[in-house]
C-alpha positions as semicolon CSV with decimal commas, in nm:
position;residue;x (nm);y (nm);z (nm)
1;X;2,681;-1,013;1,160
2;X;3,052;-1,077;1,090
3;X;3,308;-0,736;1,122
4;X;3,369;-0,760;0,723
5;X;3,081;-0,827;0,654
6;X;2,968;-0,507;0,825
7;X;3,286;-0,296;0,687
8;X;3,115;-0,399;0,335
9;X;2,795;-0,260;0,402
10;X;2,948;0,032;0,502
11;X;3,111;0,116;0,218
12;X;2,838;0,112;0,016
13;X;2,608;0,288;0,229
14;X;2,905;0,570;0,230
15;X;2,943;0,542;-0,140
16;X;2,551;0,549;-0,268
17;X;2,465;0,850;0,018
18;X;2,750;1,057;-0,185
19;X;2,621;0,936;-0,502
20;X;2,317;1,090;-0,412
21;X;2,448;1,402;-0,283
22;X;2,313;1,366;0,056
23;X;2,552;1,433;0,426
24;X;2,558;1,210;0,672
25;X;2,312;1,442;0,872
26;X;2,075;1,441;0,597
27;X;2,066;1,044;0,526
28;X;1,976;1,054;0,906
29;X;1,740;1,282;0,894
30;X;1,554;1,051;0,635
31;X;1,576;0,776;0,834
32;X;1,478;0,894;1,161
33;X;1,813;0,864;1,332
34;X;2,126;1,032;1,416
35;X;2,422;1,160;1,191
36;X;2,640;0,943;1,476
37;X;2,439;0,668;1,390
38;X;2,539;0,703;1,017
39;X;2,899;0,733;1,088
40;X;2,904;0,454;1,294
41;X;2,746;0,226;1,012
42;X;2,963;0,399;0,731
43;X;3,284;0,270;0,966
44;X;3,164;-0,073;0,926
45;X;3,088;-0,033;1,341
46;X;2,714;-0,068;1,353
47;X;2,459;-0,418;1,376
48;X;2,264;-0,384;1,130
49;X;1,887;-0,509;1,091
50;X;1,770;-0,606;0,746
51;X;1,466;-0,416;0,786
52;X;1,731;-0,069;0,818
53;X;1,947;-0,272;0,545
54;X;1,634;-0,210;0,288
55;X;1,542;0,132;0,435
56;X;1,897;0,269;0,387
57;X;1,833;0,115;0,041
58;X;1,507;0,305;-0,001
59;X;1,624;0,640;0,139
60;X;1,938;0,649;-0,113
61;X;1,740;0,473;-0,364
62;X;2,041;0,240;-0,424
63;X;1,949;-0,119;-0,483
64;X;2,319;-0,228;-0,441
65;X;2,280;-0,121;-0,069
66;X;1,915;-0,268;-0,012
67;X;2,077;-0,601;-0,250
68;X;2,394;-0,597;-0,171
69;X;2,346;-0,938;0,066
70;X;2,101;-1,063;-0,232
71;X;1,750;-1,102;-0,193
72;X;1,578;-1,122;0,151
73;X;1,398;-1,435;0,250
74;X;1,189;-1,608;0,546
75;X;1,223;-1,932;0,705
76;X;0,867;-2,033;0,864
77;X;0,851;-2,273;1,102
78;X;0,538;-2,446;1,176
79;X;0,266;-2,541;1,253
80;X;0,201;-2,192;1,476
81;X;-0,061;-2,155;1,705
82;X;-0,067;-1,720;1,786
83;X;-0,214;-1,558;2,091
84;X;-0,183;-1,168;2,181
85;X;-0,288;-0,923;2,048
86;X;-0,204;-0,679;1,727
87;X;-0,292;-0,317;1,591
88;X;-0,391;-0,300;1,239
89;X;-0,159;-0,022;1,094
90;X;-0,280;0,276;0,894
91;X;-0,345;0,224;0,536
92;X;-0,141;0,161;0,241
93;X;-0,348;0,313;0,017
94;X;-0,470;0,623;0,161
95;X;-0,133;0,710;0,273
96;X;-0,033;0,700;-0,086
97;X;-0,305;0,919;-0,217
98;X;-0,246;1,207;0,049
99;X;0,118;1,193;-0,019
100;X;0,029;1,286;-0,417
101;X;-0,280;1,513;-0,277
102;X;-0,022;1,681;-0,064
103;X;0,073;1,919;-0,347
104;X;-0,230;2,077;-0,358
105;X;-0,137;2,281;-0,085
106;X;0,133;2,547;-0,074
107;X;0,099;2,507;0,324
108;X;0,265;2,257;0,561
109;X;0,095;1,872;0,605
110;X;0,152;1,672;0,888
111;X;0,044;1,333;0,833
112;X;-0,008;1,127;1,156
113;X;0,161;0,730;1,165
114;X;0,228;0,715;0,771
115;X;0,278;0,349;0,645
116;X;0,672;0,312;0,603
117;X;0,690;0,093;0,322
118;X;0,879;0,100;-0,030
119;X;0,586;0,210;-0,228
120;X;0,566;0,545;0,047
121;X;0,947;0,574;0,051
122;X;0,951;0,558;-0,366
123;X;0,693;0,872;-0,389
124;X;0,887;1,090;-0,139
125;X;1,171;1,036;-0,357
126;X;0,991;1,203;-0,610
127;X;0,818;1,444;-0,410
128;X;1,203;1,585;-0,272
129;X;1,322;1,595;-0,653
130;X;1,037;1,835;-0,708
131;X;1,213;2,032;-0,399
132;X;0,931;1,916;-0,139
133;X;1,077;1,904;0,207
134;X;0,972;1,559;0,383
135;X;1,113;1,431;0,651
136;X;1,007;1,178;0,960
137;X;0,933;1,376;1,325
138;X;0,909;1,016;1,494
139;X;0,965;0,644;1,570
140;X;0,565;0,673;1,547
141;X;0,595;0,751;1,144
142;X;0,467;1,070;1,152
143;X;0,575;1,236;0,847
144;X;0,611;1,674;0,765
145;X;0,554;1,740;0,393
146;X;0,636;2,094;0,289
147;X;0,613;2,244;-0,100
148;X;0,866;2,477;-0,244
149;X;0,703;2,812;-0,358
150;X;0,799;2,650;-0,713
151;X;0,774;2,288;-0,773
152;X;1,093;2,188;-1,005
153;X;0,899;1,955;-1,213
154;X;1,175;1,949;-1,476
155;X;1,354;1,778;-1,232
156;X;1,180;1,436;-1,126
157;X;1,312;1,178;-1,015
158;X;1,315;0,916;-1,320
159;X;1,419;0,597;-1,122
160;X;1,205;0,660;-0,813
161;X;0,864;0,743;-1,030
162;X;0,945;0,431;-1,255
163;X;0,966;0,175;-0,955
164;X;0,593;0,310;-0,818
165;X;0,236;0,245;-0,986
166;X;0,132;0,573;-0,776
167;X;0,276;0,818;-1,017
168;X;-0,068;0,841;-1,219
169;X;-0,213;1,025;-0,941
170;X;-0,026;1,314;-0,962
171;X;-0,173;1,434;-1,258
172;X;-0,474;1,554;-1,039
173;X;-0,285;1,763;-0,840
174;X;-0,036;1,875;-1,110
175;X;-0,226;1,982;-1,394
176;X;-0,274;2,308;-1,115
177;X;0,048;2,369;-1,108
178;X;0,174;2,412;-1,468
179;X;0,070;2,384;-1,832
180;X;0,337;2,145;-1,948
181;X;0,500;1,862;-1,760
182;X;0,631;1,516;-1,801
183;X;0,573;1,151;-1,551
184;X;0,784;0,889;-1,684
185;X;0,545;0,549;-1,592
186;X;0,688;0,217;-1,517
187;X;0,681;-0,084;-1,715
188;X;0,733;0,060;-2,067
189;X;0,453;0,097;-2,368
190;X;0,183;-0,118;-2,244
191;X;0,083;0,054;-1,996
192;X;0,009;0,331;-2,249
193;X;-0,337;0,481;-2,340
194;X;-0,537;0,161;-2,223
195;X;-0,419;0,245;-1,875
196;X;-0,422;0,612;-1,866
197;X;-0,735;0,623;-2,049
198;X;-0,964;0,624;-1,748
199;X;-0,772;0,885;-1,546
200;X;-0,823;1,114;-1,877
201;X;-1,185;1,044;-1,890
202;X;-1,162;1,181;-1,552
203;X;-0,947;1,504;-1,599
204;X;-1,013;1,587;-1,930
205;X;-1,311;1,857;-1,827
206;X;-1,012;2,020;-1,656
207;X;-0,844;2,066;-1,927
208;X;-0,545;1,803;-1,916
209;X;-0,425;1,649;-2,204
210;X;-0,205;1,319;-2,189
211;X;-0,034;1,140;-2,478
212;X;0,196;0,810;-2,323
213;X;0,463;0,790;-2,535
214;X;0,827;0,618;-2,493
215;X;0,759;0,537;-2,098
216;X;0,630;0,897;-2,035
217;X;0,318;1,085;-1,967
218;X;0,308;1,426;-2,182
219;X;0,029;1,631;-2,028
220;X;-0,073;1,925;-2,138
221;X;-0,378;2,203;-1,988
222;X;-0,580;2,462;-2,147
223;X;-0,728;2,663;-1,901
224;X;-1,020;2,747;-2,102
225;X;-1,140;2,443;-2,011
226;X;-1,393;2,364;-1,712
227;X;-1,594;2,101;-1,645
228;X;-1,973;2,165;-1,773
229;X;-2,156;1,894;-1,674
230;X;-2,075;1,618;-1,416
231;X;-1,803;1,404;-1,423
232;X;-1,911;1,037;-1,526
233;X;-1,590;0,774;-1,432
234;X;-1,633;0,484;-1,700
235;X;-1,515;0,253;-1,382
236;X;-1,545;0,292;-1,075
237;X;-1,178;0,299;-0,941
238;X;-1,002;0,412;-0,664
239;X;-0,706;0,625;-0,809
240;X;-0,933;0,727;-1,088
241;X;-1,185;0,920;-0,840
242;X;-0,887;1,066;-0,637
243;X;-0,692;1,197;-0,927
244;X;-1,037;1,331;-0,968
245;X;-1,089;1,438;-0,661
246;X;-0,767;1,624;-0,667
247;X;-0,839;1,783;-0,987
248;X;-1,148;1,931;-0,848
249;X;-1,048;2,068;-0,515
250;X;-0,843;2,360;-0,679
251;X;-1,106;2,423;-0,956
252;X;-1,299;2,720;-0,771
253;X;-1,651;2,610;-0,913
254;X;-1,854;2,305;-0,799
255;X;-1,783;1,961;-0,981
256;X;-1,969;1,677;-0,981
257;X;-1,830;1,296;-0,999
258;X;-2,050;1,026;-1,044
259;X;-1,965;0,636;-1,003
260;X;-1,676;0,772;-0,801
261;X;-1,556;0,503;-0,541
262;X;-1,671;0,505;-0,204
263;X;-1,377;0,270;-0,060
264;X;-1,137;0,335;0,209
265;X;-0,849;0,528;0,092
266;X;-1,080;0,735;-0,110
267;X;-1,272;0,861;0,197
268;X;-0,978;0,934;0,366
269;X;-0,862;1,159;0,088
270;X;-1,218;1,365;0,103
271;X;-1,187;1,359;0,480
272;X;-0,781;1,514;0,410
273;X;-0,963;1,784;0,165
274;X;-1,193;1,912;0,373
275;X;-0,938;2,053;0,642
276;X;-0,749;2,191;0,365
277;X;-1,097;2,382;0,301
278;X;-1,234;2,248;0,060
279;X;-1,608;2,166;-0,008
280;X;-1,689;1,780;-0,034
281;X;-2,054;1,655;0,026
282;X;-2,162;1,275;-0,057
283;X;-1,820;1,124;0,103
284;X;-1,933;0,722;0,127
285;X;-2,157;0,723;-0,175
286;X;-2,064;0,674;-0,541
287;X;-2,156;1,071;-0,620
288;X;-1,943;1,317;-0,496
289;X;-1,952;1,650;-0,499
290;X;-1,712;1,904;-0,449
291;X;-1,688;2,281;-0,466
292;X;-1,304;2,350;-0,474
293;X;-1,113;2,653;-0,379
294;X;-0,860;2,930;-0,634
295;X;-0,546;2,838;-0,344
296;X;-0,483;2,670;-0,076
297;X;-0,192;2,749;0,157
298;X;-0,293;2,613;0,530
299;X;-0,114;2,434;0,786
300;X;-0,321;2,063;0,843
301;X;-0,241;1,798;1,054
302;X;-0,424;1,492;0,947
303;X;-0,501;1,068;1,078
304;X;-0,509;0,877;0,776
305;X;-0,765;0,535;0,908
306;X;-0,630;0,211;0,970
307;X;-0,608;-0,094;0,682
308;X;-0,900;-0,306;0,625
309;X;-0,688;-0,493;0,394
310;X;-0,378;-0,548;0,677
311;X;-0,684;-0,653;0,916
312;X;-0,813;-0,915;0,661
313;X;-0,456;-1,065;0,647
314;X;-0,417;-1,069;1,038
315;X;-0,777;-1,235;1,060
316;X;-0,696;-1,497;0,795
317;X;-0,359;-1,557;0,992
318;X;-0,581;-1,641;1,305
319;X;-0,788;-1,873;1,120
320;X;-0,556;-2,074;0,948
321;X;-0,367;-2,123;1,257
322;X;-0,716;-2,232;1,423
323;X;-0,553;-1,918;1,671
324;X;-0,739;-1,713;1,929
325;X;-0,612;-1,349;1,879
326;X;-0,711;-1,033;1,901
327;X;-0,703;-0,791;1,613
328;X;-0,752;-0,410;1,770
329;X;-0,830;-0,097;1,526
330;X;-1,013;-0,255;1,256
331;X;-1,222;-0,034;1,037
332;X;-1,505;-0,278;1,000
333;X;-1,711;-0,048;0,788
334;X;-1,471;-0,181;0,507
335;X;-1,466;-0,542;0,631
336;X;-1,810;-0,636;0,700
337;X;-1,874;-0,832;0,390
338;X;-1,581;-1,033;0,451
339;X;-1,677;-1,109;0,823
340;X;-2,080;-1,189;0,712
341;X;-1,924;-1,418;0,511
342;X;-1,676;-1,611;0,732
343;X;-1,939;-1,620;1,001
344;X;-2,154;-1,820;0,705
345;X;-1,827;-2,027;0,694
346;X;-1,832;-2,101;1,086
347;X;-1,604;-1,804;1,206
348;X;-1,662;-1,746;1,566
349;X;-1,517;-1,450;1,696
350;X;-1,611;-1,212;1,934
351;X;-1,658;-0,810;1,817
352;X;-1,624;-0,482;2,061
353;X;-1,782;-0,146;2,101
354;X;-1,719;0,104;1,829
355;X;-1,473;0,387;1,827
356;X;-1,358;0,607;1,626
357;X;-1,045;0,660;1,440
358;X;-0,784;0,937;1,453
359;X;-0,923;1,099;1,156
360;X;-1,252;1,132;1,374
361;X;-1,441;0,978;1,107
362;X;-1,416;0,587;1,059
363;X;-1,535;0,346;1,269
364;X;-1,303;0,079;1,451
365;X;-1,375;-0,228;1,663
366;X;-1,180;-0,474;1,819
367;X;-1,184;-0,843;1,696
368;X;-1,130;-1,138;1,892
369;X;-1,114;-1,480;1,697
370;X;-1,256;-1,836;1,870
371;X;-1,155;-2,195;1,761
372;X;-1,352;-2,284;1,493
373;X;-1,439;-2,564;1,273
374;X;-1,533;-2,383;0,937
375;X;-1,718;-2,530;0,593
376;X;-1,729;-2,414;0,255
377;X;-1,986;-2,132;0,180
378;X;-2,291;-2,204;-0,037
379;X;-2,206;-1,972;-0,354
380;X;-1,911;-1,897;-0,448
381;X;-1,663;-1,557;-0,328
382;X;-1,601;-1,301;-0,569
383;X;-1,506;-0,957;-0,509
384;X;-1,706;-0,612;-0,553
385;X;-1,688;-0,236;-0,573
386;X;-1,742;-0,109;-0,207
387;X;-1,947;-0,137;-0,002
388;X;-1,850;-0,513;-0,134
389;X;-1,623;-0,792;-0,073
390;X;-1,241;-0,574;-0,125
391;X;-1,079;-0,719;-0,446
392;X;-0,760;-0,700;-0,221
393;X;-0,908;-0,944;0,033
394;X;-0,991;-1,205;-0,210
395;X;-0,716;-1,412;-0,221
396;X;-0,693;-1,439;0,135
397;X;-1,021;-1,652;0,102
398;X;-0,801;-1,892;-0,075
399;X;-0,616;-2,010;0,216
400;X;-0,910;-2,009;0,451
401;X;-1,094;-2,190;0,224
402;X;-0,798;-2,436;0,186
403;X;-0,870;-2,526;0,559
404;X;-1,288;-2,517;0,555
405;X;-1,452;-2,868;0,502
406;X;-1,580;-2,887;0,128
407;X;-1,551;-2,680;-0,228
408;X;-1,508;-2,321;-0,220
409;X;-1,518;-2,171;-0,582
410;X;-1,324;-1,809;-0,582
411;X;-1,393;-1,570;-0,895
412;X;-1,127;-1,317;-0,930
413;X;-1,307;-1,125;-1,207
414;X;-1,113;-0,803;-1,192
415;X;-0,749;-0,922;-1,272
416;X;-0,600;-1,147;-1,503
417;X;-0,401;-1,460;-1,429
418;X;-0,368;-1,317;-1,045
419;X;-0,540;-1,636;-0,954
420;X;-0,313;-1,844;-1,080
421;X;-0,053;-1,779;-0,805
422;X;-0,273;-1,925;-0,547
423;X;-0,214;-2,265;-0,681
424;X;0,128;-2,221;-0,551
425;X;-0,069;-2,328;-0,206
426;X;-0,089;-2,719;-0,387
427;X;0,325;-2,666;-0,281
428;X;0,228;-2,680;0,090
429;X;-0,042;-2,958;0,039
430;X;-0,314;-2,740;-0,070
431;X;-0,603;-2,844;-0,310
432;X;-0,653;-2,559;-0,543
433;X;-0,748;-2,615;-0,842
434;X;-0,771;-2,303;-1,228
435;X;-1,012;-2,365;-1,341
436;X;-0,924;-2,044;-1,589
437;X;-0,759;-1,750;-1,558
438;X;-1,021;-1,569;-1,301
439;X;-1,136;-1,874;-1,098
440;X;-0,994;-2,126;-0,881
441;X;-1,176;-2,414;-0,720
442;X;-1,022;-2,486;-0,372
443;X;-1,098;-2,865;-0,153
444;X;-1,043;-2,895;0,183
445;X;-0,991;-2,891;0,466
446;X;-0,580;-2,956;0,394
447;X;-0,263;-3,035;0,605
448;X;-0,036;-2,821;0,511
449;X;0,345;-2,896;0,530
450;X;0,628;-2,684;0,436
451;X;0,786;-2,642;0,162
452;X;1,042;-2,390;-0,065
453;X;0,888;-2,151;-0,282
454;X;0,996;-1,831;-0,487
455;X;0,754;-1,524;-0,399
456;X;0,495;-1,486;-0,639
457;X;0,492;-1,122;-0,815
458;X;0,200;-1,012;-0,671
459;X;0,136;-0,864;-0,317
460;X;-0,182;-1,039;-0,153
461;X;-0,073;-1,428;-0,297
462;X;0,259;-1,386;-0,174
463;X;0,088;-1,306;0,164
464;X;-0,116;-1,585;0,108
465;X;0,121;-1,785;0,086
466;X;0,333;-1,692;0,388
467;X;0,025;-1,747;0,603
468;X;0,003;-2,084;0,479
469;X;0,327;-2,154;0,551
470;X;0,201;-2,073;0,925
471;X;0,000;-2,346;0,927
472;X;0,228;-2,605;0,762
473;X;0,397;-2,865;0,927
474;X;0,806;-2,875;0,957
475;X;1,006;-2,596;0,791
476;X;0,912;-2,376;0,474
477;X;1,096;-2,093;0,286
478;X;0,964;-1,793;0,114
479;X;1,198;-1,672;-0,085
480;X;1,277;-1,305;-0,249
481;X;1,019;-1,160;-0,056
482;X;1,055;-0,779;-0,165
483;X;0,715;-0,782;-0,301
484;X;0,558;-0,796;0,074
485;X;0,783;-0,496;0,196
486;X;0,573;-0,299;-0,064
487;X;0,269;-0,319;0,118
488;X;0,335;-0,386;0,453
489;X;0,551;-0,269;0,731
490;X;0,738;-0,570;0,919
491;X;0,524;-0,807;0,904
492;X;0,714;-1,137;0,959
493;X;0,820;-0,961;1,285
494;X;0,515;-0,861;1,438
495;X;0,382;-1,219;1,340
496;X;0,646;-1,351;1,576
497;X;0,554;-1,104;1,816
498;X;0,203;-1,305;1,839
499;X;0,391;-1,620;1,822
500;X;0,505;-1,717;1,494
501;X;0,914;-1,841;1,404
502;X;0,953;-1,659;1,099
503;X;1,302;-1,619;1,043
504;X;1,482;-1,362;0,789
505;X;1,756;-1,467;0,618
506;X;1,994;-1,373;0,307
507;X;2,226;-1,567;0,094
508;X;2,594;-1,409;0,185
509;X;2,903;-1,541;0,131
510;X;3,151;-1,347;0,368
């Protein structure tokens, strides 16, 4: 990194820390390293990583810092063959939910190896503007949440809640808290009522009223309110049963939620309630019910589980490389679907006496893939509420199927036009063929070779894509990748740790 180009970076990181009215100790603080550290890199004096680049960015919220060099992209260099071995990180999901569920109680929460990615680092911006104390004990991510007597609602964060899809979820928690208040949403009016809709299905026995109106959510309680009868969730979603969830645990009667997800980040949540005290029986089945509490005000110290979905993409990165890996802490409760079906493909792979996770709850094995020579499955793949194929590991079927022998039809019922990125794979040499906007129709087997493409919007295809590029011959580039530091913590470099030349890179002109 060249001495200006350093002094630069500097300056800016100086400049946006005052603009947010943070000291040097207290940008440190948030990033898990010293106030000397900080001065050093404010007098242009410091190497910087791009992975601290975009976490100096996240922790002052300033996308001139985390953009400053432009966009961040990877140069893949292939074909890779990986060996070694790999622990699945803790999940996404659930650590989002017990960040929101964290302001249920008025107590201290230690949560144990958090997932440090942008979508994390984007609700603790919004949980300090409510005057939350966070901060990170550890180089192992463990994170200490604790609530102000008074939350300052009045004073969110508008910026930080706009740039996460999490906000929604702390209407559970915060319809305890106070009769009036205000989320702003991201991605202006049509979101709206469609979207909110099943979250008020969900909380309106509690009394919460929303209207979304001009990028806002304008709740409203009456505490006459209670919920009379069980809770019936028109679908069966994930952030819809934790918001809830949450909603429930402070209401001191016994509720009743019924097609309430059973899936990963959900359990965790229940698992995260219960040491606060409250009562939840049914925790893996689609009825739930829970006898909350008037307060809660303990000190907890909880494991969220590791990430079926971050196993599924470490799996699918051994098999397109034909690679023999192996894949330790995987919760294969929530991947077992997935794995019956790649053993119908021809998976071989090798699986290893249960244990149990932190949380003392879910069950993990160890995964060790085998060379295999795999063929087309005899119906087609389509996703399903658990305990069914994850929507979220879909896609990644897409590029194992792009290297089994024969047709592989994938049905992406739940989201429009998300399939449609996966024909970005034809780039690399990939047959994939949309056949409409929810199914794509996928030949193989294929040899891949590299080429340049911009990252696709959403998270799992511009995985899906990157793994691809794994297996391709000669050089590729991914470029703007942003959307894959959302949901997952340095991945390109702990790929090369098994073996893979992924190289990050930026466009600067010094």
């Amino acid at each position: 990194m060249s001495e200006g180009y350093k002094g630069r970076i500097g300056n800016l990181v100086r400049d946006a820390r005052k603009h947010r009215g943070l000291t040097q100790a207290q940008l440190a603080e948030r990033l898990g390293t010293s106030q000397s550290a900080i001065n050093r890199i404010e007098q242009g004096q410091q190497n910087l990583s791009l992975e601290m680049i975009a976490r100096i960015g996240a922790a002052v919220d300033s996308e001139i810092v985390s953009l400053a060099a432009g966009p961040t992209h990877l140069r893949v260099t292939g074909p890779t063959t990986l060996s070694g071995s790999i622990d699945v990180k803790t999940s996404k999901n659930a650590g989002v939910a017990l960040l929101c569920a964290s302001l249920l109680n008025r107590g201290r929460t230690t949560l144990r190896k958090v997932a440090r990615i942008e979508e994390v680092n984007r609700l603790l911006e919004v949980l300090r503007s409510f005057g939350v104390q966070t901060r990170w004990l550890n180089d192992d991510n463990d994170l200490e949440i604790i609530p102000p007597r008074d939350l300052r609602l009045d004073a969110i964060d508008e910026d930080a809640a706009r740039r996460t899809r999490s906000v929604i979820m702390f209407l559970g928690p915060l319809l305890h808290r106070a009769d009036n208040f205000e989320l702003p949403y991201a991605g202006g009016c049509n979101l709206g009522t469609r979207t909110v809709e099943p979250h008020m299905a969900a909380l309106r026995p509690f009394g919460l009223e929303v209207k979304a109106t001009e990028g806002s959510y304008h709740a409203r309680v009456t505490r006459s309110v209670e919920p009379g009868r069980p809770i019936v969730l028109t679908e069966r979603g994930d952030t819809v049963t934790e918001n809830a969830l949450m909603a429930a645990a402070l209401h001191p009667g016994t509720t009743v939620i019924r097609n309430a997800s059973s899936n990963y980040m959900v359990q965790d949540l229940c698992f995260y309630l219960q040491k606060l005290g409250v009562s939840v029986e049914g925790v893996g089945t689609t009825t739930l019910t829970v006898t909350g509490v008037e307060t809660i005000d303990v000190d907890v110290d909880y494991a969220p589980s590791e990430d079926p979905i971050e196993a599924m993409s470490l799996l699918a990165a051994a098999i397109v490389t034909d690679s023999e890996i192996t894949i330790r802490r995987v919760p294969i409760e929530f991947l077992e679907i997935e794995l019956a079906t790649l053993e119908e493909m021809g998976l071989v792979y090798e699986r290893g006496e249960e244990y149990v996770a932190r949380n003392g709850r879910t069950r993990l094995v160890d995964i060790t893939t085998g060379h295999s020579v795999l063929h087309a499955p005899l119906d087609k793949i389509h996703p399903m509420p658990f305990p069914g194929l994850n929507i979220d590991n879909l896609p990644f079927f897409a590029v194992i199927a792009a290297v089994a022998q024969g047709q592989t039809l994938l049905h992406d019922w739940v989201y429009e036009n998300r399939a449609i990125y996966l024909t970005e794979l034809n780039k690399l040499g990939a047959s994939v063929k949309l056949m409409d906007p929810h199914r794509v129709m996928i030949e193989g087997p294929t040899h891949f070779s590299g080429a340049e493409i911009v990252c696709p919007p959403a998270l799992r295809p511009a995985v899906v894509i990157l793994l691809a590029m794994l297996a391709s011959k000669g050089t590729s580039v991914l470029r703007s990748t942003y959307v894959i530091a959302r949901g997952y913590e340095d991945l390109a470099e702990r790929l090369n740790e098994l073996g893979a030349n992924i190289e990050p890179f930026r466009d600067i002109s010094n």
